[in-house]
C-alpha positions as MATLAB code, in Angstrom:
seq = 'MKKIIIGARASKLSLAYVTKVKNLILESSKDLDIDTRTIKTSGDIHQNIRLSEIGGKNLFCKEIEESLIENNIDIAVHSLKDMESVDNKDLMIGAFIKRNDPRDVLISNKIKKLSELDDNIVIGSSSRRRELQLKKISKKISVVNLRGNIDTRIQKAEEKKLDAIILAAAGIKSLNLENKISLTFETNEMLPAAGQGIIAVQCRKDDKLIADIVKKINDKETSLCATAERKMLQTIGGDCETAVGGLAEIHNNNLKLKAQLFADLGNESFEQELTGRDVDASYIGKAVGEKLLNLAGEKFKKK';
ca = [
      -0.010    0.023    0.062;
       1.442    3.279   -1.079;
       1.709    5.997    1.751;
       1.118    9.631    0.821;
       1.619   12.607    3.036;
      -0.587   15.677    2.348;
       0.819   18.978    3.685;
      -1.315   22.090    4.447;
      -1.761   24.875    6.964;
      -3.219   23.977   10.284;
      -6.348   26.122   10.215;
      -9.809   24.484   10.140;
     -10.395   25.766    6.595;
      -7.096   24.146    5.278;
      -7.855   20.921    6.999;
     -11.266   20.927    5.455;
      -9.740   21.368    2.025;
      -7.281   18.451    2.814;
     -10.171   16.221    3.723;
     -12.042   17.075    0.439;
      -8.850   16.347   -1.567;
      -8.115   13.090    0.352;
     -11.576   11.830   -0.222;
     -11.335   12.571   -4.018;
      -8.015   10.735   -4.188;
      -9.319    7.714   -2.445;
     -12.397    7.596   -4.668;
     -10.160    7.651   -7.758;
      -7.152    5.656   -6.637;
      -7.020    2.443   -4.589;
      -4.548    1.059   -2.170;
      -3.384    4.361   -0.714;
      -2.585    5.260    2.860;
      -2.963    9.039    3.181;
      -1.649   11.020    6.202;
      -1.828   14.708    6.880;
       1.076   16.956    7.977;
       0.236   20.463    9.155;
       2.788   23.196    8.467;
       2.909   26.551   10.081;
       3.492   29.364    7.581;
       4.900   32.897    7.977;
       1.408   34.172    7.168;
       0.051   32.262   10.122;
       2.735   33.377   12.563;
       2.512   37.073   11.793;
      -1.304   37.658   11.985;
      -1.303   41.264   13.048;
       0.817   42.669   10.257;
      -0.117   43.482    6.654;
       1.202   40.874    4.303;
       2.952   43.516    2.233;
       5.000   44.420    5.322;
       6.376   40.769    5.864;
       7.062   39.706    2.226;
       3.873   39.372    0.225;
       1.278   36.979   -0.862;
       3.100   33.712   -0.986;
       3.692   33.698    2.865;
       0.674   31.197    3.096;
       2.400   28.852    0.774;
       6.166   29.243    1.083;
       6.911   26.794    3.878;
       4.664   24.178    2.539;
       6.329   24.392   -0.815;
       9.705   24.051    0.828;
       8.434   20.979    2.568;
       7.289   19.574   -0.714;
      10.562   20.297   -2.397;
      12.495   18.583    0.516;
      10.390   15.382    0.148;
       8.924   15.882    3.521;
       5.414   15.678    2.090;
       4.233   14.341   -1.323;
       1.244   16.740   -2.005;
       0.434   20.257   -0.909;
      -3.066   21.698   -0.741;
      -3.505   25.383   -1.060;
      -6.147   28.034   -1.636;
      -5.351   29.057   -5.173;
      -5.684   32.794   -4.440;
      -2.969   32.529   -1.840;
      -0.493   31.286   -4.378;
       1.953   33.159   -6.654;
       0.852   33.337  -10.284;
       4.029   31.812  -11.511;
       4.878   28.253  -10.317;
       8.072   27.265   -8.550;
      10.283   25.694  -11.109;
      10.393   22.298   -9.290;
       6.660   22.222   -8.484;
       3.385   22.052  -10.507;
      -0.258   22.248   -9.732;
      -1.453   18.845  -10.664;
      -5.136   19.328  -10.106;
      -7.610   22.185   -9.576;
     -10.647   21.042   -7.523;
     -14.142   22.031   -8.761;
     -14.637   25.559   -7.855;
     -16.739   26.439   -4.853;
     -18.611   29.811   -4.635;
     -16.187   32.514   -5.811;
     -18.116   35.465   -4.292;
     -17.316   37.682   -1.302;
     -19.694   37.829    1.664;
     -20.227   40.144    4.740;
     -20.673   38.810    8.298;
     -22.611   41.397   10.172;
     -25.311   41.801   12.791;
     -26.577   45.111   11.258;
     -25.905   45.103    7.492;
     -28.352   42.852    5.533;
     -28.494   44.503    2.161;
     -26.372   46.660   -0.218;
     -28.183   49.888    0.514;
     -27.190   49.767    4.170;
     -23.543   50.227    3.152;
     -24.378   53.989    2.806;
     -23.887   54.666    6.492;
     -20.538   55.431    8.178;
     -19.554   51.763    8.891;
     -16.360   50.107    9.748;
     -15.492   46.842    8.115;
     -12.625   44.475    8.787;
     -10.461   43.315    5.906;
      -6.813   42.550    4.915;
      -7.404   42.959    1.245;
      -6.727   46.088   -0.676;
      -8.908   44.856   -3.572;
     -11.903   44.542   -1.169;
     -11.152   47.862    0.499;
     -11.274   49.784   -2.743;
     -14.200   47.882   -4.128;
     -16.183   48.756   -0.946;
     -15.155   52.401   -1.315;
     -16.602   52.344   -4.843;
     -19.843   51.243   -3.309;
     -19.761   53.989   -0.696;
     -16.922   56.523    0.193;
     -18.263   56.656    3.770;
     -17.063   53.045    4.485;
     -13.985   52.788    6.804;
     -11.898   49.566    6.368;
      -9.443   48.365    9.108;
      -6.784   45.745    8.766;
      -8.173   42.406   10.050;
      -6.139   39.141    9.574;
      -6.287   35.617   10.814;
      -8.321   32.541   10.194;
     -12.145   32.716    9.967;
     -12.873   31.954   13.584;
     -10.252   34.530   14.699;
     -11.739   37.146   12.499;
     -15.151   36.714   13.657;
     -13.864   36.842   17.219;
     -11.772   39.910   16.568;
     -14.743   41.659   14.807;
     -16.895   41.145   18.010;
     -14.072   42.337   20.285;
     -13.386   45.454   18.252;
     -17.082   46.071   17.737;
     -16.668   46.211   13.995;
     -19.895   46.628   11.939;
     -18.958   43.771    9.576;
     -16.120   41.705    8.213;
     -15.706   40.635    4.501;
     -14.567   37.095    3.548;
     -14.734   34.602    0.803;
     -18.051   32.663    0.528;
     -16.059   29.485   -0.161;
     -14.330   29.517    3.058;
     -17.508   30.213    5.012;
     -19.328   27.435    3.204;
     -16.495   24.947    3.583;
     -16.768   25.325    7.326;
     -20.695   25.079    7.202;
     -21.013   28.565    8.464;
     -23.412   29.810    5.951;
     -25.868   30.894    8.739;
     -23.170   33.641    9.540;
     -23.537   35.301    6.108;
     -25.617   38.514    6.280;
     -24.951   39.697    2.735;
     -23.554   38.092   -0.515;
     -22.015   40.256   -3.128;
     -22.856   39.433   -6.665;
     -19.789   39.239   -8.958;
     -20.955   42.346  -10.764;
     -21.096   44.298   -7.477;
     -17.617   43.009   -6.245;
     -15.363   41.141   -8.481;
     -13.523   38.351   -6.515;
      -9.791   37.736   -6.503;
      -8.410   35.528   -9.218;
      -8.465   31.915   -8.127;
     -10.913   32.611   -5.266;
     -13.023   29.444   -4.413;
     -10.468   27.162   -6.023;
      -8.410   24.502   -4.158;
      -5.005   23.777   -5.767;
      -3.208   20.458   -5.359;
       0.485   20.817   -5.794;
       3.179   18.175   -6.305;
       6.769   17.874   -7.603;
       7.216   18.009  -11.216;
       9.560   14.966  -11.192;
       7.270   12.661   -9.165;
       5.379   10.955  -11.930;
       3.514    8.525   -9.597;
       2.037   11.248   -7.519;
       1.269   13.462  -10.564;
      -0.671   10.626  -12.096;
      -2.682   10.028   -8.946;
      -3.348   13.882   -8.474;
      -4.412   14.506  -12.183;
      -7.266   12.030  -11.812;
      -9.134   14.569   -9.530;
      -8.535   17.605  -11.705;
     -11.678   19.434  -12.759;
     -11.222   20.462  -16.403;
     -13.475   23.501  -16.378;
     -11.965   24.836  -13.134;
      -8.408   24.278  -14.584;
      -9.212   26.273  -17.659;
     -10.804   29.120  -15.636;
      -7.830   29.122  -13.265;
      -5.436   29.215  -16.222;
      -7.070   32.395  -17.567;
      -7.132   34.142  -14.224;
      -3.543   33.292  -13.380;
      -2.246   34.296  -16.853;
      -4.001   37.608  -16.488;
      -2.173   38.077  -13.080;
       1.155   37.110  -14.560;
       0.621   39.664  -17.397;
      -0.228   42.474  -15.009;
       2.672   41.717  -12.600;
       2.291   43.745   -9.451;
       2.584   42.514   -5.845;
       0.398   41.573   -2.916;
      -0.822   45.308   -2.642;
      -1.975   45.288   -6.231;
      -5.757   45.645   -6.140;
      -7.063   43.341   -8.815;
     -10.043   41.072   -9.276;
     -10.613   38.419  -11.963;
     -13.280   35.735  -12.747;
     -13.493   33.375  -15.602;
     -16.663   31.425  -16.349;
     -17.367   28.779  -19.061;
     -20.739   28.287  -20.987;
     -20.921   26.048  -23.980;
     -17.185   25.776  -24.393;
     -16.763   29.557  -24.326;
     -14.784   31.249  -21.629;
     -15.607   34.702  -20.516;
     -12.953   36.471  -18.303;
     -13.846   39.684  -16.479;
     -11.165   41.640  -14.707;
     -10.791   44.796  -12.771;
      -7.482   46.651  -11.890;
      -7.143   49.705   -9.618;
      -4.648   52.457  -10.155;
      -1.758   52.548   -7.712;
      -3.477   55.482   -5.826;
      -6.752   53.503   -5.515;
      -8.729   56.449   -6.887;
      -9.641   54.882  -10.295;
     -10.312   51.335  -11.697;
     -10.201   49.910  -15.081;
     -12.272   47.041  -16.273;
     -11.947   44.579  -19.160;
     -13.911   41.483  -20.433;
     -13.193   39.117  -23.156;
     -14.912   35.895  -24.471;
     -13.213   33.172  -26.559;
     -12.960   29.405  -26.749;
     -12.204   27.678  -23.450;
      -9.212   25.997  -24.843;
      -7.662   29.514  -25.485;
      -7.727   30.259  -21.753;
      -4.106   31.301  -21.531;
      -4.507   33.635  -24.573;
      -7.615   35.214  -23.118;
      -5.915   35.769  -19.810;
      -2.853   37.419  -21.418;
      -4.991   39.624  -23.737;
      -7.148   40.805  -20.742;
      -4.052   41.620  -18.771;
      -2.401   43.601  -21.539;
      -5.612   45.586  -22.106;
      -5.804   46.456  -18.337;
      -2.191   47.679  -18.414;
      -2.889   49.737  -21.511;
      -6.047   51.297  -19.950;
      -4.138   52.067  -16.722;
      -1.113   53.468  -18.368;
       1.011   55.452  -15.995;
      -1.569   55.145  -13.197;
      -0.513   51.526  -12.498;
       3.272   50.675  -12.288;
       4.073   47.131  -13.058;
       6.352   45.988  -10.299;
];
């Protein structure tokens, strides 16, 4: 019996994602013994500091990827939106799990509908994208930095007496906390982060056995959407403070990618949309990214 070790963060959400991946693997491949190893990342350790101040986006993945490269684990499970848009040269994403709800949601005791965002309210979030999108809805909204896992954020929101916190629907639903959601933003109201709602299963490029096991659980449609969204991010460049949203959807073998990029000052945003054949996902992502850069011009500096 082949033993496989899956590595991931120790949060409840990460472990829920691991359970999902583990069950999918066991359904598609027999005679496997799968263990889980939790790994504390820099992003988990420094929860009271903005990610941009301690090194950027990949801080939720770096230590896990290192453990994978060093053969301490065989598979890594990540939330795709936490990953860099360019793969480590020794690693690959072997499978994208069927996408969960990509939308953003509010958890609040007082805000139940969009019109109630007109008041002078305070919302907790660690995302510059979400902050600027909220301010487009109402300039009266104040956004304070709030990091940590879902339980921690809910607790901090209550302690700090925030009016609301904003999170990804996928995480809330994966932890069966739907009853906490007070408002769901439709994607035309708030475009989610590229990769939001997608679980990425990573392995070593040179480990053919594991790669063959992992590819059996890949969802083709989600993979194509992820390809378009990540290619758009690669083309734009930027860093973890870049405010950008992107969502690809497929209907009848046609892929539509919608994206939004904010100027460096945050006072202006640029939108672009393109539809083409789903097999041209990478081209669509690159074209949308290039168009956004052209629209933004000197108002956005590619890092």
